[in-house]
Each structure stands twice: as structure tokens, then as C-alpha cells.
Coordinates of C-alpha atoms in Angstrom, one line a residue:
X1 CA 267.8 16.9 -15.0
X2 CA 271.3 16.3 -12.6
X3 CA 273.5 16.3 -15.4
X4 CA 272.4 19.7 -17.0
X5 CA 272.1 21.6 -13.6
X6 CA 275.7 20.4 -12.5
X7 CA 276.9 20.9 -16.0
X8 CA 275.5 25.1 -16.6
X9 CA 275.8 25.7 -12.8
X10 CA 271.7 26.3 -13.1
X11 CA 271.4 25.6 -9.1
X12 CA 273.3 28.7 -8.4
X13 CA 271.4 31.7 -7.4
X14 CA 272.8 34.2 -10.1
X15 CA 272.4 31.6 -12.8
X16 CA 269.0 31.2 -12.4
X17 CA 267.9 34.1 -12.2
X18 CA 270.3 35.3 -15.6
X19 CA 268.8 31.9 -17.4
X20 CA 264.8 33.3 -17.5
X21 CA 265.3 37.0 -17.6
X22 CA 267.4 37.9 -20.1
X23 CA 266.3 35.6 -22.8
X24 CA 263.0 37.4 -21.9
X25 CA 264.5 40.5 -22.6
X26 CA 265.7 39.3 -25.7
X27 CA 262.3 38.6 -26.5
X28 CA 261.0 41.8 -25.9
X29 CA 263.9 43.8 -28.4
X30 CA 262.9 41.1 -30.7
X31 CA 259.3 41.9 -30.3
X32 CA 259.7 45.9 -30.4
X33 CA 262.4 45.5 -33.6
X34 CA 260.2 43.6 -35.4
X35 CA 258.0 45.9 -36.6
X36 CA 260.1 48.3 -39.1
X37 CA 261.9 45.1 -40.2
X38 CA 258.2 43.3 -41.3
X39 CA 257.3 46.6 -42.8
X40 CA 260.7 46.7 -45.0
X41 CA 261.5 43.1 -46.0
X42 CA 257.9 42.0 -46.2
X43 CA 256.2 39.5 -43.8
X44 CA 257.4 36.6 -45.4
X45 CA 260.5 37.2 -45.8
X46 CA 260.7 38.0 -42.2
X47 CA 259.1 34.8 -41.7
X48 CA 262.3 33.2 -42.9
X49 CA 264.7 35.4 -41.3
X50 CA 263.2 34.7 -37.9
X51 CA 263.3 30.7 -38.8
X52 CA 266.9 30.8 -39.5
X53 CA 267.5 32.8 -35.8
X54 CA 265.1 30.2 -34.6
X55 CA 267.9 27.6 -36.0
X56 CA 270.4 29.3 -35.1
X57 CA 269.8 29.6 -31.8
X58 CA 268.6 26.1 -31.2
X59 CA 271.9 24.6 -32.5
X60 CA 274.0 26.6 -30.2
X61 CA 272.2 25.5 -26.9
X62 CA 272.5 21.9 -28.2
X63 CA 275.7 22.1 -28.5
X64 CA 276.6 24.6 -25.4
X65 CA 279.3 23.2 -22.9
X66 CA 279.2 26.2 -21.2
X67 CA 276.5 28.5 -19.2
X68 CA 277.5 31.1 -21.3
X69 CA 277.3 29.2 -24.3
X70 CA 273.9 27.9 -23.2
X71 CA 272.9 31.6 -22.5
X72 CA 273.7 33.2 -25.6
X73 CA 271.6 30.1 -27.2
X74 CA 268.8 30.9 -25.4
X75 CA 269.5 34.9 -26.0
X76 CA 269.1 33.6 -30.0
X77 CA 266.2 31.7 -29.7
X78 CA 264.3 34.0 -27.4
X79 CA 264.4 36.6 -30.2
X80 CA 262.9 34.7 -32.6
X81 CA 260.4 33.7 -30.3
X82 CA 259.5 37.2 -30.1
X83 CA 259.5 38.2 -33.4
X84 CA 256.9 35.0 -34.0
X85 CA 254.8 35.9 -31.4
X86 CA 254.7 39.5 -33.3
X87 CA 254.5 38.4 -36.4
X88 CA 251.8 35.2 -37.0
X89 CA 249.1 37.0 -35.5
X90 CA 250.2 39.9 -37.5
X91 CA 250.1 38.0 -40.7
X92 CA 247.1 36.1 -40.3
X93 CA 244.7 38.8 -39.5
X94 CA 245.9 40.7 -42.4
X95 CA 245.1 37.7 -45.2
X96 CA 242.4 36.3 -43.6
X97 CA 238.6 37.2 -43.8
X98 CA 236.9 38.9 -41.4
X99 CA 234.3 36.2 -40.5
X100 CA 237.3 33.7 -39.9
X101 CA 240.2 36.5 -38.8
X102 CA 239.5 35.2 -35.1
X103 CA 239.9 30.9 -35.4
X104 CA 242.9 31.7 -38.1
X105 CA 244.2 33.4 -35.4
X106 CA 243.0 31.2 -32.3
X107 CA 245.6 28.1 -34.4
X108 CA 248.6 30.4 -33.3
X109 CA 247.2 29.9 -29.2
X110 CA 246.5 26.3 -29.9
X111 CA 250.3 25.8 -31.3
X112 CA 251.5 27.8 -28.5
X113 CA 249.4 25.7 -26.0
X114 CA 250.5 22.3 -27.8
X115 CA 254.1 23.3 -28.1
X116 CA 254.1 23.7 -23.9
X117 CA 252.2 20.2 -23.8
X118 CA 255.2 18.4 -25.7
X119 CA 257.8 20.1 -24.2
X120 CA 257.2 19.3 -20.7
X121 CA 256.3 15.4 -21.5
X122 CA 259.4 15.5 -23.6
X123 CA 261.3 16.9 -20.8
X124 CA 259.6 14.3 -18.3
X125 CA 260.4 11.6 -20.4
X126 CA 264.2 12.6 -20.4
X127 CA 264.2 13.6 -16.5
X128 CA 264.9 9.8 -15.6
X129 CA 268.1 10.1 -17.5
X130 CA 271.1 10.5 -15.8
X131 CA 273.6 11.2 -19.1
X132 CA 273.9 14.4 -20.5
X133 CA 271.6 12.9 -23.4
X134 CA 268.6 13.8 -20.9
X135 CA 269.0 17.7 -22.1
X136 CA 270.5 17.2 -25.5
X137 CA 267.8 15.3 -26.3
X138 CA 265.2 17.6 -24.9
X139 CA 266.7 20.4 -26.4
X140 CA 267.7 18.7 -29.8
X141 CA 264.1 18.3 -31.0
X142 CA 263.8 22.1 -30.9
X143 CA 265.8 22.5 -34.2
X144 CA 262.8 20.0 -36.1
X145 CA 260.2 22.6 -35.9
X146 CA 262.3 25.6 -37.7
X147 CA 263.2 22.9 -40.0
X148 CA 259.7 22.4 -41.3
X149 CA 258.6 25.8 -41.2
X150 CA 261.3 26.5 -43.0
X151 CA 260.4 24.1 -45.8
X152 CA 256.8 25.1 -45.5
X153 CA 257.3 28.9 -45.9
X154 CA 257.9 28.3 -49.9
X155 CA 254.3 27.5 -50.3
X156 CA 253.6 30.8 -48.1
X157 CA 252.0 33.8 -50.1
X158 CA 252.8 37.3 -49.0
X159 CA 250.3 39.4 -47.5
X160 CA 247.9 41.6 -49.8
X161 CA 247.8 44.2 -47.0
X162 CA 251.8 44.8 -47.3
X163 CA 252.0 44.4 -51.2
X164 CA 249.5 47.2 -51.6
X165 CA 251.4 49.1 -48.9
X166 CA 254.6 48.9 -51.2
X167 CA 252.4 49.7 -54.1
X168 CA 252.8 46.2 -56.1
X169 CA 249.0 45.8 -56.6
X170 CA 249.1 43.2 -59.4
X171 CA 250.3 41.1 -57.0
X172 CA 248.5 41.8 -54.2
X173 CA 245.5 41.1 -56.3
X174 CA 246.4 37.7 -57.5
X175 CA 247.1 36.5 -54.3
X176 CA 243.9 37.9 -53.0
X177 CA 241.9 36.3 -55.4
X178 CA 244.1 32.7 -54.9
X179 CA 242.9 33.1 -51.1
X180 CA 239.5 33.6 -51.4
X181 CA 238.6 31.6 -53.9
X182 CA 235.1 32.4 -54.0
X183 CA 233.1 30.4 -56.6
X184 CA 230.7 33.5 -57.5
X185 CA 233.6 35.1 -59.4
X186 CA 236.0 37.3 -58.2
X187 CA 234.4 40.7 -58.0
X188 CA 234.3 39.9 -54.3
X189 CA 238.4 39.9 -54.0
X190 CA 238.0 43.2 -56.0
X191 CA 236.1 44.8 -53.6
X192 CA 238.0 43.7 -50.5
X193 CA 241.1 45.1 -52.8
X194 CA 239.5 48.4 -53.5
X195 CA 238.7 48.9 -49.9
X196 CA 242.4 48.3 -48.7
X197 CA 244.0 50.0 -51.7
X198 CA 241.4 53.2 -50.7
X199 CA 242.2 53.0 -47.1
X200 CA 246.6 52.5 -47.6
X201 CA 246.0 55.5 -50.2
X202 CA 244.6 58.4 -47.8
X203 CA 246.8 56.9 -44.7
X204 CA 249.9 57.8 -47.3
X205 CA 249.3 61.4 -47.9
X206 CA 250.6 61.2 -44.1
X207 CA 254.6 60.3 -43.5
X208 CA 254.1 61.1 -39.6
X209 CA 251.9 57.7 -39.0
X210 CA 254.2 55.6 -40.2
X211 CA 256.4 56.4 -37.2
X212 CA 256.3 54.8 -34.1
X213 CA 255.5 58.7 -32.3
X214 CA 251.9 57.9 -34.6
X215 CA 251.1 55.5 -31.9
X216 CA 250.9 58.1 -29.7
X217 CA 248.8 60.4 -31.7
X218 CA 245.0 61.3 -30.9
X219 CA 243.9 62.4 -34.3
X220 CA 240.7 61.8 -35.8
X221 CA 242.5 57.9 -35.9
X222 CA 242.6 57.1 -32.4
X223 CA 245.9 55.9 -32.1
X224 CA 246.8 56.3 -29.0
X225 CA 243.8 54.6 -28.1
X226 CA 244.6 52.1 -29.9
X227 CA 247.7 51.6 -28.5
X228 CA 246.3 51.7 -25.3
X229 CA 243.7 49.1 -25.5
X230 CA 246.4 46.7 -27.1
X231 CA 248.9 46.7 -24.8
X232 CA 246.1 46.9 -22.0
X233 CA 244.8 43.7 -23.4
X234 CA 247.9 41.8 -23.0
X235 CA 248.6 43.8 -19.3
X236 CA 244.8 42.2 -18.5
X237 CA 245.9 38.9 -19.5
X238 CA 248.6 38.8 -17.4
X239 CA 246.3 40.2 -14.2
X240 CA 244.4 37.5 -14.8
X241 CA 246.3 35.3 -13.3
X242 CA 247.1 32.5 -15.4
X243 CA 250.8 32.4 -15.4
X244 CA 251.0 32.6 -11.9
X245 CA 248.7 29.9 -12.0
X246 CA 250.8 27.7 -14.3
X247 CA 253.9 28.6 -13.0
X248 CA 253.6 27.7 -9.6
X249 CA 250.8 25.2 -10.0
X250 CA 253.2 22.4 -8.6
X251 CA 253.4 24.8 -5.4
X252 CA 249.8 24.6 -5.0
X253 CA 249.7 21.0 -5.8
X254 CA 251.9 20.2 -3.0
X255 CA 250.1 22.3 -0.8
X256 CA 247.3 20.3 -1.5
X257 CA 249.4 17.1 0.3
X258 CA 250.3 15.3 -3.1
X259 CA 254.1 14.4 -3.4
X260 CA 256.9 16.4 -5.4
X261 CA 257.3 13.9 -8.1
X262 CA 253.3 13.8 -8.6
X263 CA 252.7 17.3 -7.9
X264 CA 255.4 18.4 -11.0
X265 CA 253.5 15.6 -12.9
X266 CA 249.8 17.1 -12.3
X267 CA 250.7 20.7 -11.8
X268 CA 252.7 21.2 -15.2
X269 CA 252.0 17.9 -17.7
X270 CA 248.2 17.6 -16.7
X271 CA 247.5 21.5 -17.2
X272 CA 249.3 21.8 -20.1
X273 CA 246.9 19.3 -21.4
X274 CA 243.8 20.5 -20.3
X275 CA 245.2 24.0 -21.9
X276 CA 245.7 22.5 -25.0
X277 CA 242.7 21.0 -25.6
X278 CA 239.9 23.3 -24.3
X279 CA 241.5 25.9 -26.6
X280 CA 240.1 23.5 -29.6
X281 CA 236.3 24.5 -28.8
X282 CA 237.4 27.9 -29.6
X283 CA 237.4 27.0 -33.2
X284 CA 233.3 26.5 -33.2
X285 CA 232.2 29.7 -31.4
X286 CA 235.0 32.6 -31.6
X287 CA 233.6 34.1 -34.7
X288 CA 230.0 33.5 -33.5
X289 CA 229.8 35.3 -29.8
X290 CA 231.0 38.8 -29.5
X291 CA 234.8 39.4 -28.7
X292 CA 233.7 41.6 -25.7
X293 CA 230.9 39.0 -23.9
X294 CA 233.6 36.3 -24.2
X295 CA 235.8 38.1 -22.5
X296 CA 233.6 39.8 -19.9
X297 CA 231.6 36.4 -19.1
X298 CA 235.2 34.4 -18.7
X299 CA 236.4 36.9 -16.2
X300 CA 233.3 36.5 -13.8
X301 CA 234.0 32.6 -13.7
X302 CA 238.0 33.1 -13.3
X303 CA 237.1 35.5 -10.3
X304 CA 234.3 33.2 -8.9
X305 CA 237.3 30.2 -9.1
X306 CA 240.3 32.4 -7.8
X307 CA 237.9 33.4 -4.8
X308 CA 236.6 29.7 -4.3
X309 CA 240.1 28.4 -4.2
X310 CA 241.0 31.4 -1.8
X311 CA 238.2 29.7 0.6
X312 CA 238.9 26.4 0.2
X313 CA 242.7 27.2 1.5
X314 CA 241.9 29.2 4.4
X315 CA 239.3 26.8 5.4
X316 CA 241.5 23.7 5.3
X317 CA 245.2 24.4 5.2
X318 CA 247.0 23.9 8.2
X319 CA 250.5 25.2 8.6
X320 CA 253.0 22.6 8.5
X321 CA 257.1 24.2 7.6
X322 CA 257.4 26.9 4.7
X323 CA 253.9 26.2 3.3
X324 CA 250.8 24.9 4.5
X325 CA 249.4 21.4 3.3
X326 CA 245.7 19.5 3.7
X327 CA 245.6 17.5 6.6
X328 CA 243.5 14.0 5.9
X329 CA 240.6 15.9 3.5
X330 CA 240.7 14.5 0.1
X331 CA 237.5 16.3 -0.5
X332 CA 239.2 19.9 0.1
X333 CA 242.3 18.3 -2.3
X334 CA 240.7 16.8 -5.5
X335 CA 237.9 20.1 -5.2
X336 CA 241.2 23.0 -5.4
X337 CA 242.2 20.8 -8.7
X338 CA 238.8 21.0 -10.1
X339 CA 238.4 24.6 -9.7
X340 CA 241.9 25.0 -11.2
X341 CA 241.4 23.1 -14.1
X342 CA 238.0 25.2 -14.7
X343 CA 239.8 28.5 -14.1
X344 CA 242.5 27.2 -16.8
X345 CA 240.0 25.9 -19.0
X346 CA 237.9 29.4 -18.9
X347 CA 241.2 31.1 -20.3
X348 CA 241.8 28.6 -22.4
X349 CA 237.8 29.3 -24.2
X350 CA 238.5 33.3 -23.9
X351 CA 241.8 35.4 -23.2
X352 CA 244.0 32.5 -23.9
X353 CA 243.1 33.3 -28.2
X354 CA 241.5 36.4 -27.9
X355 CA 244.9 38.0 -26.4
X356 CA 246.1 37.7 -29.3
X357 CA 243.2 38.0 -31.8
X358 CA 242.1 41.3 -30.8
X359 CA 245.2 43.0 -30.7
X360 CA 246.0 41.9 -34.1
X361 CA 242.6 43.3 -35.5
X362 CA 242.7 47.3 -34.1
X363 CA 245.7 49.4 -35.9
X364 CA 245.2 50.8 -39.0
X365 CA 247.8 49.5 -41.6
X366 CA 250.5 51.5 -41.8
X367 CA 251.3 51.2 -38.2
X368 CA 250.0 47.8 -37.0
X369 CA 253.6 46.0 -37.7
X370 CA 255.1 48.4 -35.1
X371 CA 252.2 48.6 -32.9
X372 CA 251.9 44.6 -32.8
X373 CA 255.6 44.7 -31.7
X374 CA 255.1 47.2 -28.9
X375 CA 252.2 45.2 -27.4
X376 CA 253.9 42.0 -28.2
X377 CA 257.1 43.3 -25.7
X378 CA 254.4 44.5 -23.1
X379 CA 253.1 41.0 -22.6
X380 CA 256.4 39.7 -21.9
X381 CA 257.3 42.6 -20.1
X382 CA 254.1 42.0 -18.0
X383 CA 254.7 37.9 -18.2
X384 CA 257.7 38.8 -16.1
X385 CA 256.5 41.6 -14.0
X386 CA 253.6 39.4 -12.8
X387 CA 256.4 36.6 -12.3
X388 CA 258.7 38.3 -10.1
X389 CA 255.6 39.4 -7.9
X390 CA 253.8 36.5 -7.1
X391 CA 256.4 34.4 -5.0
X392 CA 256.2 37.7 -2.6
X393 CA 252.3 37.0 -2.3
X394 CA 252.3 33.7 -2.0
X395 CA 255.2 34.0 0.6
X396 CA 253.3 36.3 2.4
X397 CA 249.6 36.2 2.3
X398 CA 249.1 32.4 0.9
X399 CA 245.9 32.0 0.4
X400 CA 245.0 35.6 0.0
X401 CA 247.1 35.4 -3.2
X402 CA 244.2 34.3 -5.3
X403 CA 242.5 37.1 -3.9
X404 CA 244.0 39.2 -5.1
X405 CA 243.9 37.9 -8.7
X406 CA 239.9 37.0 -8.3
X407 CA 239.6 41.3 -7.5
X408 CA 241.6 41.2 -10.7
X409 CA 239.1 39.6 -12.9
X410 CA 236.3 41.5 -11.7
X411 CA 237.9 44.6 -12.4
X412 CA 238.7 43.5 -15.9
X413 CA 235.3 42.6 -16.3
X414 CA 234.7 46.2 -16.2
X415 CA 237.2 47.4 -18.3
X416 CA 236.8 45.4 -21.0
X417 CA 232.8 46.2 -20.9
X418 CA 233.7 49.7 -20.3
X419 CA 236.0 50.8 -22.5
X420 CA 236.6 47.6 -25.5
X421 CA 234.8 48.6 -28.4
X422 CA 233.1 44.8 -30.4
X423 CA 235.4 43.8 -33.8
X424 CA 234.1 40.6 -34.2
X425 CA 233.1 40.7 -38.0
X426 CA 234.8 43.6 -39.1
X427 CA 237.2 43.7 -41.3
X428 CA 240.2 45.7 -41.0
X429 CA 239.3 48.8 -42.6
X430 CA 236.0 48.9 -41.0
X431 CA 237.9 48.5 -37.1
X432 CA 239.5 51.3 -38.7
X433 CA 236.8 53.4 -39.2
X434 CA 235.2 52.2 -35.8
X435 CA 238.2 54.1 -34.0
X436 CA 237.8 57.1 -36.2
X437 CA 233.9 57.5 -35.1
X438 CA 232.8 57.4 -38.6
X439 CA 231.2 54.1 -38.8
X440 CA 227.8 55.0 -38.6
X441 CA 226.0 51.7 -37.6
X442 CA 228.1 49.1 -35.5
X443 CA 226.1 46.1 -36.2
X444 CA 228.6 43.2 -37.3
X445 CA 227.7 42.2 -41.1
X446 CA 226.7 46.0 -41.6
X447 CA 229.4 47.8 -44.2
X448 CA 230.2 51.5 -43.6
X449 CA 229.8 53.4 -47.0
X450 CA 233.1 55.2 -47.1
X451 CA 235.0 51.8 -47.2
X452 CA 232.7 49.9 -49.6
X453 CA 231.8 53.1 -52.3
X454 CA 234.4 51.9 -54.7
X455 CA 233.9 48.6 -54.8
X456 CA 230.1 48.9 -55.1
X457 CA 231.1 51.4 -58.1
X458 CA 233.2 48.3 -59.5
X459 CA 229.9 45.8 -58.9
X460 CA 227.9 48.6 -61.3
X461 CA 230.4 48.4 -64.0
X462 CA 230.2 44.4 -63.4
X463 CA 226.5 44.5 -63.6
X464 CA 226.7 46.8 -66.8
X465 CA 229.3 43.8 -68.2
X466 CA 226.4 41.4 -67.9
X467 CA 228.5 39.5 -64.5
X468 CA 225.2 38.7 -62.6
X469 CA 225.5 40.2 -59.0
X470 CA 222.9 38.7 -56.2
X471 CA 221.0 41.4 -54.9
X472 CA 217.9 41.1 -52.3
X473 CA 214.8 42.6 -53.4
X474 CA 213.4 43.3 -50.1
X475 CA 215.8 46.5 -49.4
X476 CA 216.9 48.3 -52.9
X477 CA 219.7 49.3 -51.3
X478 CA 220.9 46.4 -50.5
X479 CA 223.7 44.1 -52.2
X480 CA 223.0 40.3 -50.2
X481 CA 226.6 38.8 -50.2
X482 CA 228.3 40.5 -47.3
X483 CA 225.1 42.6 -46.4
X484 CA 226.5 46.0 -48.1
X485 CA 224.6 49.1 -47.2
X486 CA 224.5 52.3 -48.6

């Protein structure tokens, strides 16, 4: 786009630089901020506070004259964007159950992933233009999305989890009820509200955790564990490699002999597609397999294709000017953009979602708004860390670059086996207990006693009421639906 480079000065060194980071920054205040703010106001109400910056912010870019204009736009936007990327996964996991917390989570990835897709065909399809239309009109259809959500949030119900934090538990209880649904009465919503209402109740009697020096603490809780492993899990995702990847896939593209124009066509519109849809799969096994052996088995393939592609340039590039290109082997070319598109696909199936997923599923309630923004800002913080380093590698040691990254993945292989305790199937309280020591057997489906005792005392004065409650006569002491033990 001629006309908005020459119009915002974006080919000037300074400019460019100033027109990525700070936004970013902005992203990462928004992030961090966010969490007291969701804790007062509510989640949905933030919801709407963030879609009005989101506004906000798009109008003034679309009607920016100026860089600085343009900039302070983009400083707008950007904070929204962090306070979403906070605050969806934040509010899903919290209303949603725990056999389906991780594909009600995996639609925030597949958005993300499909909002890239359409913005770079968009911006493709405007490129051609040689009017300032080409980025008005680009950046004009960023104001449609806030506009729907807006609409949409009326139809939005708050989240159980923070209505029972502000102790308005009528509520919470109707709305739990109105989500689940269930058609065997709703004695099942009562005992998910027990459990939450039990759990907010003994976290209370202690002012110090709702601070943000509680994610810190060691305790019988964990926190600082916690805390840890979340912002670890978004430092991993970065190390991976897959922004470096996607970023500067149209350098390897050309380095592969294929043309500028074709190489920004492949490297950015043709991976953004193949992101988008092999997240979609997720939806049919990311409550099924075990969080941990999704991630563990995905970073053994991303290190086997980082290290393949490593081989494949050392073995065929040639050095021809600033970067090297293949030399009359269409074999070597097409086989680096097969391995690519696997390595992007594999993230796409495991740390593309469950970056976000499990995060959202590991702090205990009255700190997991502040702790989501914390590890929220470290995965931009990383996002740009990672950014700034990899033109230095691939200046430097080319091909060695993916190296690098493939010693990555097997490293984080390890960790996450090592050190990444399984949540797939938990709910909240019980993750919480998992971190406190005190859930006694880990199996997923099993219940730990302390977080189910009150609502199984509800079931008995259900049963006494004539309700009729399923139970399995093969193990007395167990109640079928949800596999209770005691």
C-alpha cells in the first residue's frame, strides 16, 4: 500500500519501529490492568467497555491524516485487544463445563486464527489500489466487528463464578441453571453451585489473595506455581517458534527461489489458511486426549520439522546477495513448504488452543482475573522479545536458525512432561485442589470429597424429597452422573 506508507511516513526507520512496538505495549498495560477492572465491574460489563475502546480506536485510525493520529489509533485499539485476549478465555472457562472448558475455549484460537486469515486477503485485495481507499478500506471494516459484539453482548449472561464472588447468589444460580440446562433436573447446577460457593467462601476469610503479591505466594495454594506455569506456558509458546515462523515466512519463501509478489502471497495468505482450518479438528479431540500428551507429542513433530527444514537449507541453499536461494531443485522447494505447513498445522492441533486453554483453567478464583492478565502481558511481551531476536539469527546463522527453535521444542517436551500437572476434566475447583496436594486420586471424571461433600448432602435431601437421583449399584458409594466418589 504506496499511498498509506507515503501518507504516515511508515518507510522511515523510526516509524516503523514506533508503529509495532508501542501498540504492543499498549497491549500489554491493557492486559495487566484488566484484571482488577474485571473483578470490579463484572466480566460483562468489561466486555462492553473493551468493545467501545475497540470502536474507539478503530474510528480514529480510519480517519488518521497523521502518523500520530494513526498511532494513537492503534495505541486504542491495541488495548482492547489486550484486554480481549485476557478476558474471553477468562470468561469462558469460568461458565463453561469442565468436559467442554477446553473446545469453548479452542473458538477464541479459531477467531483469532480466522480474523488473521481475513485481514491479510482483505489487505491483498486492497494492495492493488493506488488511492488512499486501499487503507481506509482495509482498516474501515475493523469497526464491523465491535459493532456486532456490541449488539451481541445483550444476550450475554454474566459469569456464576464472579456473581458468587460479589455474593449475589440468586443470580448466580439462575444463570447457572439457564446454562446447563440439564434435562434430569437441576440438582446438577446445585451442586456445581455448592462447590463454587464452598470454595469462594474459605478463599474470603483471606484479603491477602486477592492482591496481585498472592500470586507470588507458596501457601498450601500454590500460587506462585501457578503463576509460573502460566506465564511459562505462553513463554513456551513463543520458543516454539511459530511467530518467527509466520512472521518471516515470506523470507523463507523467497529463499526458497519463488518471487516477492508470490512469496507474500504463500508465505502470509496461504498459512493463515492452513492455521485457520487445522485449528477446527481441535473441536473433536481437545477434551478427549490429555492436555499434557497433546502438548508433549506436538513438540517432538515441531522439533523433527524445524530440524528437517534446518537440513534441507544447508543442503541446498546456495549463497546468492543478502540471503541464500535454491538453485534449479524444485524438489528441495515444494519439500521446505510441506514441512512448514506440517510444523504450522501441529500448532495449530496443540499450543495454538491449548495456550490459552490451560492458562485459563489453573488459578483459583479470586485471583485468576489478575493472574490471566499477567500471563496475558507475558505472551506479548515474549511475542515481541522473540520478534526482535530472530532477524539477528537469521542474519547470522540462516539455516541454523531453526535449529535453534527445533532444540527449543525438545526442551519443552520435557518441561511440560516434567513439571505440567493434567486438567483436562477438572473443573475449576478441583484444578484447585490439584495445586493444593489435596486431591487424592487424579484420575479425570474422579471428584475429590472436599469439593463435592455439600452437594452430595443436597442430593440426600433431594432423594429424601422423593427427586429420583441415578445411582450405580455396582459401587455403593458411588453417585453415576459425573462419577462422584466419596
Amino acid at each position: 500500500m504506496v499511498d498509506f506508507q507515503h501518507t504516515f511516513s511508515i518507510t522511515e526507520s523510526p516509524n516503523s519501529a514506533i508503529i509495532v512496538s508501542i501498540p504492543l505495549a499498549a497491549a500489554v498495560f491493557g492486559s495487566i490492568l484488566s484484571g482488577p477492572t474485571a473483578d470490579h465491574i463484572g466480566r460483562r460489563n468489561y466486555f462492553f467497555v473493551a468493545t467501545s475502546i475497540q470502536f474507539i480506536g478503530s474510528l480514529v485510525q480510519i480517519t488518521a491524516t497523521s502518523f500520530g493520529t494513526l498511532l494513537l489509533g492503534r495505541i486504542i485499539a491495541f488495548s482492547a485487544i489486550g484486554i480481549f485476549s485476557m478476558l474471553v478465555p477468562l470468561y469462558q472457562s469460568e461458565i463453561s463445563r469442565p468436559e467442554h472448558r477446553g473446545r469453548l475455549i479452542a473458538f477464541y484460537q479459531l477467531g483469532v486464527t480466522l480474523g488473521f486469515c481475513i485481514a491479510f486477503w482483505v489487505a491483498y485485495g486492497t494492495s492493488h489500489i493506488s488511492t488512499e481507499l486501499s487503507w481506509r478500506l482495509s482498516i474501515g471494516l475493523q469497526i464491523i466487528p465491535p459493532i456486532l459484539l456490541f449488539i451481541g453482548l445483550f444476550a450475554l449472561p454474566e459469569s456464576p463464578r464472579w456473581l458468587i464472588y460479589r455474593e449475589r447468589t440468586a443470580e448466580a444460580l439462575t444463570i447457572l441453571k439457564s446454562l446447563r440446562n440439564t434435562t434430569t433436573g437441576d440438582y446438577l447446577a446445585e451442586m456445581e453451585y455448592a462447590s463454587i460457593k464452598q470454595d469462594v467462601s474459605f478463599d474470603e476469610k483471606f484479603p491477602s489473595k486477592q492482591s496481585y503479591k498472592a500470586l507470588l505466594e507458596r501457601g498450601i495454594e500454590n500460587n506462585r506455581r501457578r503463576t509460573i506455569l502460566g506465564i511459562g506456558m505462553h513463554m513456551l509458546t513463543q520458543l516454539t517458534g511459530i511467530n518467527v515462523l509466520l512472521f518471516y515466512l515470506p523470507h523463507t519463501v523467497r529463499s526458497t527461489g519463488i518471487t516477492e509478489v508470490n512469496s507474500e502471497l504463500l508465505g502470509n495468505g496461504v498459512s493463515g489458511i492452513v492455521n485457520m482450518l487445522a485449528t477446527i479438528p481441535v473441536f473433536f479431540f481437545i477434551d478427549k486426549w490429555d492436555r499434557r500428551r497433546i502438548l508433549t507429542g506436538a513438540s517432538l513433530i515441531m522439533a523433527i520439522c524445524m530440524i528437517t527444514t534446518a537440513g534441507v537449507l544447508a543442503a541446498y541453499s546456495v549463497e546468492n546477495g543478502p540471503e541464500p536461494v535454491y538453485i534449479n531443485n524444485n524438489v528441495a522447494t515444494y519439500s521446505i513448504l510441506v514441512i512448514l505447513c506440517l510444523f504450522i498445522t501441529c500448532f495449530a492441533l496443540s499450543w495454538g488452543p491449548l495456550g490459552w486453554i490451560y492458562p485459563a483453567e489453573i488459578y483459583p478464583q479470586l485471583i485468576r482475573a489478575k493472574a490471566m492478565g499477567v500471563t496475558t502481558a507475558s505472551s506479548y511481551c515474549f511475542n515481541l522479545a522473540i520478534s526482535q531476536i530472530a532477524p539477528v539469527l537469521f542474519k547470522y546463522i540462516t539455516w541454523g536458525t531453526y535449529v535453534v527453535f527445533g532444540c527449543f521444542c525438545l526442551l519443552i517436551a520435557w518441561i511440560v512432561h516434567t513439571f505440567y500437572p493434567e486438567t483436562r476434566g477438572r473443573s475449576l475447583e478441583e484444578i484447585h485442589l490439584i495445586f493444593s496436594g489435596a486431591l487424592i486420586d487424579e484420575r479425570p471424571g474422579l471428584h475429590h470429597p472436599s469439593t463435592a461433600a455439600e452437594a452430595l448432602d443436597r442430593l440426600k435431601i433431594m432423594d429424601d424429597n422423593g427427586i429420583k437421583i441415578p445411582i450405580d449399584n455396582s459401587n455403593n458409594n458411588e453417585v453415576n452422573h459425573n462419577k462422584i466418589y466419596v
